Amino acid sequence: MLTLLAYSMVLVFMVLIMTDRLSALLALILVPVAFALLAGFGGEIGKMVLDGIRNLAPTGVLLLFAILYFGIMIDAGLFDPVARTVLRFVGGDPVKIVMGTVVLASIVSLDGDSSTSYLITTTAMLPLYRRLGMRPLTAACVIMLAAGNMNLTPWGGPTARAASALHVDANALFVPLIPTMVACFGFALFVAWVLGRQERARIGVANLPGLDEVPAPTGGVVDTVEPLPPERRPHLLWVNFGLTVVLMAGLLLGILPLPLLFMIGFAVATAINYPNLAEQKRRIAAHAPNVLAVVSLIFAAGVFTGILSGTGMVEAMARSVTAIIPDSAGRFVPLITALVSIPFTFLISNDAFYFGILPILAEAGSNFGHGAEAIGRASLVGQQVHLLSPLVASTYLLVGLCEVDFGAHQRFTLPWALCAAMVMLLAGGLVGAFPLF
């Protein structure tokens, strides 16, 4: 019964947001509460929800101060030279802009953190999309494809989880996957080329002498023409650049927790650029709507994840997937693992899949001669789709920055993400990362 309710809850949630019956914010709150009541957990909902919110609180704090930090950098003009450089390189050609978005997103996603990757990429590229009238759904799609692929690095969450769950070296999982990541990067460029040509057919190639003033995703505007707005600090350009480099270095080295890094970075950036108290208040108020839109979704997601875990629905779904694998399918365990990872890293959290289901699949595979490393690599195929899950907090940041509806983003991106998973599956089989048959 609990398993049926678990699948029904996820299905109802997906239908409501993908058909625009409810916003993601409302669905994340109302749907799990309703199903928890149906399952007879009315008296425990409060504790479950608070546990879920506590688990996502660090992510909420990170996104709050990261948005404020990059908003301050936009106000001070750090990204104006970036916009000018990109504009000179891509001109007004939508194909070059979308393909450039994939390249930039792949580079900045090397840090293994989707949230900062989304912030940096959208801050640099979305002004161009808005200036040309290109669809922000296109940007959200290709950025997510790039981030989902680069998230497979050893310092990324999925690979680290799989290695920990199976007690194998993370590099042993990662190195054989490099050819598959190259293939997925090539596929992302192909998707960018296709979507870019669609945009070119729709709006043409623009002749842009300058970017003018266009809205930035974290608030404020990006400029390439004079006169500069009063909040610009061109004399502090290199100071702000140096501060951002130090912040990114701290992020990569892990010297402090990410939320604290961005809290400190925001405080230092604001004090340097806007020492006047009244100006500080104006800058924070200018970015408050962006912060509220994203952080409210993060904590609403805590309701969903808290009830999903607290009611035992996650465990019920895990048992259901392992029960459907017959003994006669032993030689196909890597293939089954790869295929199962696609829906299950979408429907449940990475922690639940990699620590709950993967060890069982690996044990089943070992009985048929499959090494733990092969099963672990196969389990990462689903990461090409995982970032579209409503359980992934950073996805709400991306759709918020791009100002697109969550359901619309899923409908637009899901077919391409599924194709990317198939590319990784086939490439992995061809290069021997895991056996398919």
C-alpha positions as a printed Julia matrix, in Angstrom:
437×3 Matrix{Float64}:
  0.0     0.0     0.0
  2.79    2.4     0.95
  4.61    1.67   -2.3
  1.48    2.5    -4.31
  1.0     5.74   -2.39
  4.65    6.66   -2.97
  4.42    6.25   -6.73
  1.02    7.95   -6.77
  2.36   10.94   -4.87
  5.22   11.46   -7.3
  2.91   10.96  -10.28
  0.29   13.41   -9.0
  2.97   15.97   -8.28
  4.47   15.65  -11.75
  1.08   15.84  -13.47
  0.06   18.95  -11.53
  3.19   20.92  -12.32
  3.67   19.72  -15.89
  0.05   20.56  -16.79
  0.31   23.94  -15.02
 -2.48   23.07  -12.6
 -0.35   24.17   -9.65
  2.89   26.05   -9.3
  5.86   24.02   -8.1
  5.86   25.98   -4.84
  2.27   25.02   -3.97
  2.55   21.45   -5.25
  5.67   20.78   -3.18
  3.7    21.68   -0.04
  0.15   20.47   -0.7
  0.72   17.14   -2.48
  3.0    15.44    0.1
  0.89   16.68    3.02
 -2.25   15.24    1.4
 -0.61   11.86    0.77
  0.86   11.73    4.27
 -2.65   12.17    5.63
 -3.94    9.43    3.32
 -1.18    7.11    4.55
 -2.2     7.72    8.18
  0.82    9.79    9.23
 -1.15   12.88   10.26
  0.34   13.08   13.73
  3.92   12.84   12.46
  3.81   15.31    9.57
  5.29   18.14   11.62
  8.44   16.24   12.58
  8.92   14.86    9.06
  8.62   18.3     7.48
 10.99   19.93    9.97
 13.54   17.16    9.37
 13.29   17.73    5.62
 13.67   21.48    6.0
 16.7    21.04    8.28
 18.36   18.87    5.64
 17.87   21.53    2.97
 18.62   24.53    5.2
 22.34   24.69    4.23
 21.33   24.69    0.55
 18.83   27.46    1.17
 21.44   29.58    2.95
 23.96   28.9     0.17
 21.58   30.02   -2.57
 20.41   33.06   -0.62
 23.89   34.49   -0.2
 25.17   33.26   -3.57
 22.37   35.14   -5.34
 23.1    38.24   -3.26
 26.84   37.96   -3.98
 26.47   37.67   -7.73
 23.81   40.37   -7.64
 26.3    42.73   -6.01
 28.88   41.78   -8.64
 26.34   42.61  -11.39
 25.59   45.95   -9.76
 29.28   46.77   -9.48
 29.84   45.91  -13.16
 32.06   42.83  -12.9
 30.29   41.07  -15.77
 30.09   44.01  -18.17
 33.5    43.15  -19.74
 32.4    39.5   -19.96
 29.3    40.54  -21.88
 31.36   42.67  -24.26
 33.83   39.83  -24.88
 31.12   37.25  -25.49
 29.31   39.69  -27.76
 32.41   40.21  -29.91
 32.96   36.46  -30.17
 29.43   35.25  -30.94
 27.99   38.4   -32.48
 24.25   38.1   -32.89
 24.22   34.47  -34.09
 21.91   32.35  -31.87
 23.75   29.14  -32.87
 27.07   30.44  -31.55
 25.4    31.79  -28.41
 23.74   28.48  -27.48
 26.87   26.45  -28.24
 28.94   28.95  -26.27
 26.54   28.44  -23.36
 27.3    24.71  -23.37
 31.05   25.3   -23.39
 30.89   27.87  -20.58
 28.53   25.73  -18.48
 30.79   22.7   -18.91
 33.83   24.65  -17.76
 32.26   26.23  -14.7
 30.56   22.93  -13.78
 33.98   21.41  -13.16
 33.63   22.58   -9.55
 31.01   19.87   -9.05
 28.41   22.25   -7.61
 25.39   22.87   -9.81
 24.22   25.95   -7.93
 27.32   28.06   -8.53
 27.53   26.76  -12.11
 24.0    27.98  -12.79
 24.68   31.35  -11.22
 27.87   32.0   -13.18
 26.58   30.73  -16.53
 23.24   32.51  -16.44
 24.85   35.72  -15.25
 27.24   35.68  -18.19
 24.93   34.42  -20.95
 21.3    35.3   -20.24
 21.72   39.02  -21.02
 22.52   37.97  -24.6
 19.44   35.75  -24.77
 17.28   38.59  -23.54
 18.83   41.15  -25.87
 18.15   38.97  -28.92
 14.75   37.73  -27.77
 15.89   34.1   -27.53
 13.9    31.64  -25.45
 15.28   31.25  -21.91
 14.07   27.62  -21.99
 16.84   26.97  -24.49
 19.43   28.3   -22.07
 18.02   26.3   -19.15
 18.05   23.12  -21.25
 21.66   23.25  -22.48
 23.01   24.49  -19.13
 21.41   21.52  -17.38
 22.71   19.04  -19.97
 26.23   20.36  -19.46
 25.96   20.38  -15.66
 24.47   16.87  -15.53
 27.42   15.53  -17.51
 30.18   17.35  -15.63
 28.63   16.36  -12.3
 30.19   12.91  -12.82
 33.65   14.1   -11.77
 35.1    12.32   -8.69
 34.47   15.38   -6.52
 30.88   15.56   -7.73
 28.13   14.19   -5.5
 26.91   11.14   -7.51
 30.31    9.56   -8.14
 31.39   10.12   -4.55
 28.16    8.56   -3.28
 28.49    5.54   -5.55
 32.12    5.02   -4.54
 31.27    5.3    -0.84
 28.29    2.97   -1.07
 30.32    0.29   -2.89
 33.59    0.9    -1.01
 35.6     1.43   -4.19
 37.97    4.17   -5.26
 36.19    7.13   -6.88
 38.85    7.36   -9.61
 38.27    3.69  -10.45
 34.69    4.64  -11.28
 35.54    7.9   -13.01
 38.46    7.23  -15.36
 36.68    4.63  -17.59
 33.75    7.07  -17.82
 35.82    9.85  -19.4
 35.05    8.7   -22.99
 31.34    8.62  -22.14
 31.54   12.16  -20.74
 33.22   13.29  -23.96
 30.4    11.67  -25.92
 27.78   13.39  -23.77
 29.57   16.73  -24.16
 29.47   16.23  -27.93
 25.76   15.42  -27.69
 25.16   18.59  -25.65
 26.89   20.6   -28.38
 24.69   18.88  -30.96
 21.57   19.8   -28.98
 22.84   23.38  -28.75
 23.38   23.43  -32.52
 19.84   22.14  -33.16
 18.21   24.55  -30.71
 20.4    27.4   -31.93
 19.3    26.8   -35.52
 15.69   26.84  -34.36
 16.29   30.19  -32.69
 18.11   31.5   -35.77
 15.15   30.5   -37.95
 12.79   32.24  -35.54
 14.59   35.53  -34.9
 17.43   35.63  -37.46
 20.98   36.88  -36.88
 21.1    40.24  -35.18
 23.58   43.02  -35.92
 24.43   44.2   -32.44
 26.73   47.21  -32.08
 26.33   46.98  -28.32
 24.41   45.13  -25.67
 22.68   48.23  -24.27
 21.0    47.67  -20.92
 19.45   44.25  -20.45
 18.25   42.54  -17.25
 20.65   40.16  -15.52
 19.27   36.96  -13.98
 20.39   37.89  -10.47
 18.91   41.36  -10.71
 20.2    44.65  -12.11
 21.37   45.15  -15.67
 24.46   44.32  -17.72
 25.82   47.16  -19.86
 28.24   47.65  -22.7
 27.45   51.28  -23.44
 27.78   54.56  -21.61
 26.62   56.15  -19.42
 27.06   53.65  -16.61
 24.35   53.37  -13.91
 25.18   55.02  -10.58
 25.66   51.67   -8.8
 28.57   50.71  -11.11
 32.04   50.62   -9.56
 34.42   50.45  -12.58
 37.38   51.53  -10.45
 36.88   48.38   -8.34
 36.72   45.98  -11.29
 39.98   44.19  -10.5
 39.23   44.15   -6.79
 35.9    42.45   -7.47
 37.53   40.07   -9.93
 40.18   39.13   -7.36
 37.55   38.63   -4.68
 35.56   36.33   -6.99
 38.68   34.32   -7.89
 39.49   33.88   -4.19
 35.9    32.81   -3.53
 35.96   30.24   -6.36
 39.35   28.94   -5.18
 37.95   28.52   -1.68
 35.0    26.68   -3.14
 37.21   24.25   -5.07
 39.57   23.68   -2.14
 36.73   23.25    0.35
 38.41   25.4     2.98
 35.03   26.36    4.47
 31.45   25.18    4.01
 29.9    26.71    0.88
 27.16   28.64    2.71
 29.74   30.31    4.93
 32.01   31.1     1.97
 29.23   32.96    0.19
 28.1    34.69    3.37
 31.61   36.05    3.89
 32.0    36.86    0.19
 28.71   38.78    0.12
 29.58   40.73    3.26
 33.06   41.69    2.01
 31.81   42.58   -1.49
 29.01   44.76   -0.16
 31.27   46.56    2.32
 33.9    47.28   -0.35
 31.57   48.41   -3.12
 28.88   50.13   -1.09
 30.26   51.4     2.22
 27.23   53.68    2.69
 24.55   52.02    4.83
 21.63   53.4     2.82
 23.16   52.14   -0.43
 23.71   48.7     1.11
 20.01   48.53    1.98
 19.02   49.55   -1.56
 21.24   46.91   -3.14
 19.87   44.15   -0.88
 16.29   45.26   -1.48
 16.89   45.25   -5.25
 17.75   41.54   -5.16
 15.18   40.49   -2.56
 12.58   39.28   -5.15
 15.11   36.91   -6.75
 16.13   35.55   -3.36
 12.55   35.01   -2.23
 11.54   33.21   -5.43
 14.36   30.67   -5.16
 14.72   30.14   -1.41
 10.97   29.67   -0.89
 11.09   26.76   -3.35
 14.05   25.22   -1.55
 12.23   25.09    1.77
  9.03   23.91    0.11
 11.08   21.04   -1.34
 11.97   20.2     2.26
  8.3    19.39    2.84
  8.32   16.95   -0.09
 11.6    15.22    0.77
 10.85   15.13    4.49
  7.53   13.35    4.02
  8.93   11.06    1.3
 11.65    9.88    3.68
  9.78   10.07    6.98
  6.84    7.95    5.84
  9.15    5.23    4.53
  8.02    5.78    0.94
 11.64    5.91   -0.25
 12.39    2.5     1.23
  9.17    1.09   -0.22
 10.13    2.22   -3.72
 13.64    0.82   -3.25
 12.26   -2.6    -2.34
  9.9    -2.54   -5.3
 12.67   -2.0    -7.82
 14.9    -4.78   -6.51
 11.97   -7.2    -6.37
 11.33   -7.01  -10.11
 14.76   -8.34  -11.14
 14.53  -12.11  -11.76
 17.45  -14.46  -11.13
 17.57  -15.32  -14.83
 18.54  -11.73  -15.66
 21.9   -11.97  -13.89
 24.09  -11.2   -16.9
 22.05   -8.07  -17.57
 22.49   -6.56  -14.1
 24.73   -3.68  -15.34
 22.21   -2.86  -18.07
 19.33   -3.14  -15.6
 21.22   -0.9   -13.16
 21.73    1.74  -15.82
 18.1     1.67  -16.94
 16.77    1.63  -13.37
 18.98    4.58  -12.42
 17.18    6.84  -14.88
 13.73    6.84  -13.27
 14.89    6.22   -9.73
 17.41    9.04   -9.46
 14.54   11.17  -10.76
 11.9     9.87   -8.35
 14.03    9.58   -5.21
 17.09   11.37   -3.9
 20.64   10.41   -4.84
 21.27    9.38   -1.24
 18.31    7.01   -1.28
 19.33    5.44   -4.58
 23.09    5.14   -4.07
 23.03    4.09   -0.43
 19.76    2.15   -0.48
 19.38    0.49   -3.88
 22.86    0.41   -5.43
 24.47   -1.92   -2.84
 21.65   -4.43   -3.43
 22.16   -4.27   -7.2
 25.93   -4.6    -6.75
 25.46   -7.68   -4.55
 23.17   -9.21   -7.17
 25.74   -8.41   -9.87
 28.6   -10.0    -7.92
 26.7   -13.3    -7.9
 26.94  -13.26  -11.69
 30.55  -12.14  -11.93
 30.07   -8.4   -12.33
 32.55   -6.18  -10.47
 31.34   -3.43   -8.14
 33.07   -0.79  -10.3
 31.06   -1.79  -13.39
 27.79   -1.65  -11.47
 28.79    1.69   -9.96
 29.53    3.21  -13.38
 26.26    1.92  -14.79
 24.38    3.51  -11.9
 25.64    6.96  -12.98
 23.79    6.87  -16.3
 20.69    8.32  -14.63
 22.55   11.5   -13.71
 21.9    12.82  -17.21
 18.23   13.06  -16.15
 18.58   13.5   -12.39
 18.87   17.28  -12.38
 15.32   17.54  -13.77
 13.97   15.9   -10.61
 11.74   18.03   -8.37
 13.89   16.78   -5.48
 16.99   18.65   -6.72
 17.19   22.01   -5.01
 19.52   23.66   -7.52
 17.0    23.09  -10.32
 14.7    25.66   -8.74
 17.59   28.11   -8.8
 18.08   27.56  -12.54
 14.43   27.99  -13.48
 14.22   31.0   -11.19
 17.2    32.69  -12.8
 15.9    31.92  -16.29
 12.39   33.0   -15.26
 10.77   29.9   -16.72
  8.13   27.61  -15.26
  9.43   24.41  -13.7
  6.95   22.24  -15.58
  7.73   23.94  -18.88
 11.43   23.34  -18.29
 10.79   19.65  -17.63
  8.66   19.24  -20.75
 11.23   21.02  -22.91
 14.38   19.39  -21.51
 13.3    15.85  -20.58
 13.44   14.39  -24.14
 16.96   15.73  -24.64
 18.05   14.52  -21.18
 16.73   11.02  -21.9
 18.66   11.03  -25.18
 21.79   12.07  -23.28
 21.31    9.12  -20.92
 21.04    6.78  -23.93
 24.23    8.29  -25.39
 26.04    7.63  -22.13
 24.6     4.11  -21.93
 25.71    3.18  -25.44
 29.09    4.91  -25.14
 29.73    3.17  -21.82
 28.97   -0.2   -23.37
 31.17    0.47  -26.4
 34.24    1.58  -24.4
 33.83   -1.17  -21.8
 32.94    1.02  -18.85
 30.21   -1.53  -18.1
 28.9    -4.55  -20.04
 25.51   -4.21  -21.71
 24.95   -7.86  -22.68
